Amino acid sequence: MSTKVKLKEVYEVKQQYKAFYTGGTVAWKADGQQFLCHNNGTISIVSVDNLHEPVTIGDVQTDSEIIEDIIYTFSINSTGTALVSGHRSGLLKLWDVESRTVQKMWKTVHQGPISRLLFNPSDTVIASGGADSTIRLWDTSEQVCLGTLRGCEGLISLIVFHPDENTKVVLAVGDDTKIRAWDYEKRELFKTFDGHFSRVTGVSFTADRKHIVSSGRDKILILWDFDKQKAVKTIPVYEGLESVIVLPAGVRIGGKKLKKDKVYAACGGEDGLIKIWEMTEAKIIYKQTNSLVAKAAEEGGLAITHLFYSETLGQMAVVSADHNILVHDCESFECVHQLSGFSDEILDVIMVGKQDRYLAMATNSADFKVYDTTTMNCQLVKGHTDIVLSLSANDRYLLSSAKDHSIRLWSYGVDPSFTIRCVAVGLKHTNVVGCVELSKHSGSFCASVSQDRCLKMWKIPKKFEPSTEDTDELPRLQCTLTEMAHEKDINCVCIAPNDRLIATGSQDKTAKLWDANDLSVVGVFRGHTRGIWAVRFSPVDQILLTNAADCTIKLWSLEDMSCLKTLEGHDSSVLRVEFISNGMQLLSAGADGLLKLWAIKTSECLQTLDRHENRVWALCVTRDESVFYSGGSDSQLIQWHDVTESKRTEEQNQRKEMLLQEQELSNLLTEKKLLKALRLSLNLDRPLSTLRIVNEVIKTQEAGLEETVRKLSSDHKERLLRHAIEWNTNSKNCRPAQLALHILLQETLAGRFQVSELNKHLEASLPYTERHFKRLTEYMKDLKFVEYSLRCMQPHASKME
């Protein structure tokens, strides 16, 4: 090639995408612009449009302090300006949301952890429910306990205030099947609603305040007459429910307008669908058809965990058991926002679309996620019925494989919404499909490998007939070739850039090369002592790369199957490697969370990147190689960018600046401007130059050294102290060293110079100072003896004359 490839030297973190919701309490602010999510003992505030980076409340402490006093639950007030959090230590903290600072703090008297917190409609009272079966009421301004409500059984799982702030009523649910209502001013239990057969999960008041709707895991919805304390309607819904909301009249849901004088309840549960029930006639008026929440894997499992309705925006938000937050527009019930709160283990990442704008990510989920890298807005892609393990893409299609023994081919549009549609499915494997690869050159075939030890090739037709999204009616990919490839599980497959060869790597410690036309074996690569995790073809040379659990990376010649190089540097399994810089460099990822940048020519590791806390499974590089992404078991997606050029420019500028300063220092010394030169010498950190200047000051007896040192900055004074301690080790330089130490110690005693590790510096200088003092004392003794001798000799000298 005519253009010389510039090698990478330095990568730095550009962005770190961490979890913001790991399960637990979620709140939606009244203006509908932000969600507050429980995140590993802290609270994350994330904007609905995802344009702002999430901010965290409660992480100002150290990690150990967070663990000691993690947040169990929280509640936000009606205006969204304040929130209260319940901590492991039994403290309640009142926070200002805007400044994220604690305004007030007080101790609860609950026995055991706090499970629920809630502000009343006027924000003057906070109710706290605990594991001790009691509800305590707190005055928000005085932080005094207004009363304790008893009567529930077990952990308090739900608290609901009466919407009318003048009615001092609070409802609560424990571990039993009853809903209890108290007058919290009089602190008396005056109503008990007994009709559910399992735990009650949701309670919502109707607009007229005369009825309430409750949901439970007993698969029923109940409409209660609140005043008469009687069940008006019991509706079997045939699914365990987690949340229920009574919707106001006049709202349009899925194109249907809700009538007045009727009670409409939206509920969600283990089916993963939002259903709108007309409670008085016990009929479904709307059932969601475009749900992005997977149905619970087993009966009694979780799918939808929270449901919210924003009257100001006319939107409904769903929180799933997979930690995703989905916001739907009520009128059309289209999903307008998707937020992924927690990715669990990131198994694979690939770049998709024009100019690598989109990032597809496989996590420990049956849905894979597609992020727009410009905004990091998330899109969930449903289709597989078990965990997606591998992804691959070319200019037309995206390919995925999963634990459900299938592979799926997806087409993606170039429109702004970037719609992804499943166009075909491959179902010939009999076990987990661990890796897939699409041909990049022709795009006419793909390859897959599985735990059934088979390598399969699939034909991709030029056109697919349009079809519905139902799996049974999707076109089937035609499997053209099958080969029993290895003796153990196959971990990886890779197609050569020219589509002529296919490589596979297996737990049987071998990699194999196959002819793409008939899947005949071209060669076998033996040399690794553990299972091979990944194989890669060089983009320019006839070289195959393998990396394995034996901590090594090997480069093989495709001509004679010999090992050309072995790169050693990782201390644990090498899980992923990618070629960069036209095949001249490598990026590798290990099981210890380290990423390494290698130069192939010198077999040298140029940089080690340490930001991940666990295995790094996924690695993908953009086409221009300016950015790469890594993800792994620590649930972090990290974006790295190449800063080699900027670092080189910075170094050149520093060198240029240093040369100018050195020239100026030389000029000052020539002109005998010693005190100005001293400051510059310290700035350049030159001990020898500084020593010469101090010696010259002593020699010429120039005044003002003390004044100059006093005017120096703390950094320069610390440098001078280090230099003086260094000079002090040599008896020749003890005078300038002691002079500098004397001035600096005077500065320290006067409080104008505060040095870090002063004891360490003094301990380093004391032995030499004592030696110098001893030597000078002996010298003074000798000098006095010479003087004494001369005086004694003087009378005799005059007689001789």
Coordinates of C-alpha atoms in Angstrom, one line a residue, residues 400-607:
S400 CA -28.1 -13.9 15.8
S401 CA -27.8 -17.3 17.6
A402 CA -29.2 -18.4 20.9
K403 CA -29.6 -21.1 23.5
D404 CA -33.0 -22.0 21.8
H405 CA -31.0 -24.0 19.2
S406 CA -31.9 -21.6 16.4
I407 CA -30.3 -18.8 14.4
R408 CA -32.2 -15.8 13.1
L409 CA -31.6 -13.5 10.2
W410 CA -32.7 -9.9 10.6
S411 CA -33.0 -7.1 8.0
Y412 CA -32.5 -3.6 9.1
G413 CA -33.8 -0.4 7.6
V414 CA -31.8 2.7 6.9
D415 CA -34.6 5.0 8.1
P416 CA -34.1 7.2 11.2
S417 CA -36.1 4.7 13.4
F418 CA -33.7 1.9 12.3
T419 CA -36.4 -0.8 12.3
I420 CA -35.1 -4.4 12.6
R421 CA -37.3 -7.2 11.3
C422 CA -36.7 -11.0 11.4
V423 CA -36.8 -12.3 7.9
A424 CA -35.8 -16.0 8.4
V425 CA -35.0 -18.6 11.0
G426 CA -32.6 -21.6 10.9
L427 CA -33.6 -24.6 13.0
K428 CA -31.3 -27.5 12.2
H429 CA -29.1 -27.5 15.2
T430 CA -29.8 -29.9 18.1
N431 CA -28.0 -27.9 20.9
V432 CA -27.0 -24.4 21.9
V433 CA -25.7 -22.4 19.0
G434 CA -22.7 -20.6 20.4
C435 CA -21.4 -18.6 17.5
V436 CA -22.5 -17.4 14.0
E437 CA -20.8 -15.5 11.2
L438 CA -22.1 -13.8 8.1
S439 CA -20.0 -13.6 5.0
K440 CA -18.9 -10.0 4.4
H441 CA -17.8 -10.3 0.8
S442 CA -20.7 -11.9 -1.0
G443 CA -23.3 -12.0 1.8
S444 CA -24.8 -15.1 0.2
F445 CA -24.1 -17.5 3.1
C446 CA -23.5 -17.7 6.8
A447 CA -21.9 -20.3 9.1
S448 CA -22.9 -21.5 12.6
V449 CA -21.3 -23.7 15.2
S450 CA -23.0 -25.4 18.2
Q451 CA -22.5 -27.6 21.2
D452 CA -23.8 -30.4 19.0
R453 CA -20.2 -30.3 17.6
C454 CA -21.5 -29.5 14.1
L455 CA -20.5 -26.8 11.7
K456 CA -23.3 -25.7 9.4
M457 CA -23.5 -23.5 6.3
W458 CA -26.7 -21.7 5.4
K459 CA -27.7 -20.2 2.1
I460 CA -29.0 -16.6 2.2
P461 CA -31.3 -15.9 -0.8
K462 CA -31.2 -12.6 -2.6
K463 CA -34.8 -11.8 -1.7
F464 CA -37.2 -12.8 1.0
E465 CA -40.9 -12.8 0.6
P466 CA -42.6 -10.5 3.0
S467 CA -44.2 -12.4 5.9
T468 CA -45.8 -11.9 9.3
E469 CA -43.8 -11.8 12.5
D470 CA -45.2 -15.2 13.6
T471 CA -42.2 -17.6 14.0
D472 CA -44.1 -20.6 12.4
E473 CA -44.7 -18.6 9.2
L474 CA -41.1 -17.2 8.9
P475 CA -39.1 -18.5 6.0
R476 CA -36.6 -21.2 6.9
L477 CA -32.9 -20.7 6.1
Q478 CA -31.7 -23.6 3.9
C479 CA -28.8 -25.6 5.5
T480 CA -26.6 -26.4 2.6
L481 CA -23.7 -28.2 4.3
T482 CA -23.2 -29.9 7.7
E483 CA -20.0 -31.3 9.1
M484 CA -19.2 -33.0 12.4
A485 CA -16.3 -30.6 13.0
H486 CA -14.7 -31.3 16.4
E487 CA -14.7 -33.8 19.2
K488 CA -15.8 -31.3 21.9
D489 CA -18.0 -28.1 22.0
I490 CA -17.2 -25.6 19.2
N491 CA -16.6 -22.1 20.6
C492 CA -16.1 -20.0 17.5
V493 CA -16.4 -19.7 13.8
C494 CA -14.9 -17.1 11.4
I495 CA -15.2 -16.7 7.6
A496 CA -12.2 -15.4 5.6
P497 CA -12.5 -11.9 4.0
N498 CA -12.7 -13.6 0.5
D499 CA -15.4 -16.1 1.6
R500 CA -13.3 -19.1 0.5
L501 CA -12.2 -20.4 3.9
I502 CA -13.9 -21.0 7.2
A503 CA -12.1 -21.5 10.5
T504 CA -13.4 -23.0 13.8
G505 CA -12.0 -23.3 17.3
S506 CA -13.0 -25.8 19.9
Q507 CA -12.7 -27.0 23.5
D508 CA -10.7 -29.9 22.0
K509 CA -7.7 -27.5 21.9
T510 CA -7.6 -27.5 18.1
A511 CA -8.6 -25.0 15.3
K512 CA -9.6 -26.3 11.9
L513 CA -9.6 -24.7 8.5
W514 CA -12.4 -25.7 6.1
D515 CA -13.1 -25.1 2.4
A516 CA -16.2 -23.0 2.1
N517 CA -17.4 -24.8 -1.1
D518 CA -17.7 -28.3 0.3
L519 CA -16.6 -28.1 4.0
S520 CA -13.6 -30.3 3.4
V521 CA -10.8 -30.0 5.9
V522 CA -7.9 -27.8 4.6
G523 CA -5.8 -28.0 7.8
V524 CA -5.7 -28.6 11.5
F525 CA -3.9 -26.3 13.9
R526 CA -2.5 -28.0 17.0
G527 CA -0.4 -26.2 19.7
H528 CA -2.7 -24.8 22.3
T529 CA -2.9 -26.6 25.6
R530 CA -6.5 -25.5 26.5
G531 CA -9.7 -24.8 24.7
I532 CA -9.7 -22.1 21.9
W533 CA -12.0 -19.2 22.5
A534 CA -11.8 -17.3 19.2
V535 CA -10.4 -17.5 15.7
R536 CA -9.7 -14.5 13.3
F537 CA -8.4 -14.2 9.7
S538 CA -5.9 -11.4 9.1
P539 CA -7.5 -8.7 6.9
V540 CA -4.4 -8.6 4.6
D541 CA -2.1 -11.6 5.1
Q542 CA -2.6 -15.4 4.8
I543 CA -2.6 -15.7 8.6
L544 CA -5.0 -17.1 11.1
L545 CA -5.1 -16.0 14.7
T546 CA -6.2 -18.2 17.6
N547 CA -6.5 -17.3 21.3
A548 CA -7.1 -19.8 24.1
A549 CA -7.6 -20.5 27.7
D550 CA -3.8 -21.3 28.0
C551 CA -3.3 -17.4 28.2
T552 CA -1.6 -17.3 24.7
I553 CA -2.4 -15.8 21.3
K554 CA -1.0 -17.7 18.3
L555 CA -0.5 -16.7 14.7
W556 CA -0.6 -19.4 12.1
S557 CA 0.5 -19.5 8.4
L558 CA -2.4 -20.6 6.1
E559 CA 0.2 -22.0 3.6
D560 CA 1.9 -24.6 5.7
M561 CA -0.2 -24.6 8.9
S562 CA 2.9 -23.7 11.0
C563 CA 2.9 -21.5 14.0
L564 CA 4.5 -18.2 13.2
K565 CA 4.3 -16.4 16.6
T566 CA 3.1 -16.9 20.1
L567 CA 2.2 -13.9 22.1
E568 CA 2.3 -14.3 25.9
G569 CA 1.3 -11.6 28.3
H570 CA -2.1 -12.3 29.7
D571 CA -2.2 -14.1 33.1
S572 CA -5.6 -15.7 32.4
S573 CA -7.7 -17.0 29.5
V574 CA -7.6 -14.8 26.4
L575 CA -11.3 -14.6 25.4
R576 CA -11.3 -12.3 22.4
V577 CA -8.8 -10.8 19.9
E578 CA -9.3 -8.4 17.0
F579 CA -6.9 -7.3 14.2
I580 CA -6.4 -3.5 13.8
S581 CA -4.0 -1.3 11.8
N582 CA -4.2 -3.4 8.6
G583 CA -3.3 -6.6 10.5
M584 CA -0.2 -5.1 12.1
Q585 CA -1.6 -4.8 15.6
L586 CA -4.0 -6.7 17.9
L587 CA -6.5 -5.9 20.6
S588 CA -7.0 -8.7 23.1
A589 CA -9.3 -9.2 26.0
G590 CA -8.8 -11.5 29.0
A591 CA -10.7 -13.3 31.7
D592 CA -9.0 -11.0 34.3
G593 CA -10.7 -7.9 32.9
L594 CA -7.5 -6.6 31.1
L595 CA -7.4 -5.4 27.5
K596 CA -4.0 -5.3 25.7
L597 CA -2.7 -3.6 22.6
W598 CA -0.1 -5.6 20.7
A599 CA 2.4 -4.8 17.9
I600 CA 2.7 -8.1 15.9
K601 CA 6.1 -7.2 14.4
T602 CA 7.9 -6.9 17.7
S603 CA 5.5 -9.2 19.7
E604 CA 5.4 -6.3 22.2
C605 CA 2.5 -5.3 24.4
L606 CA 2.2 -1.5 23.9
Q607 CA -0.6 -0.8 26.4

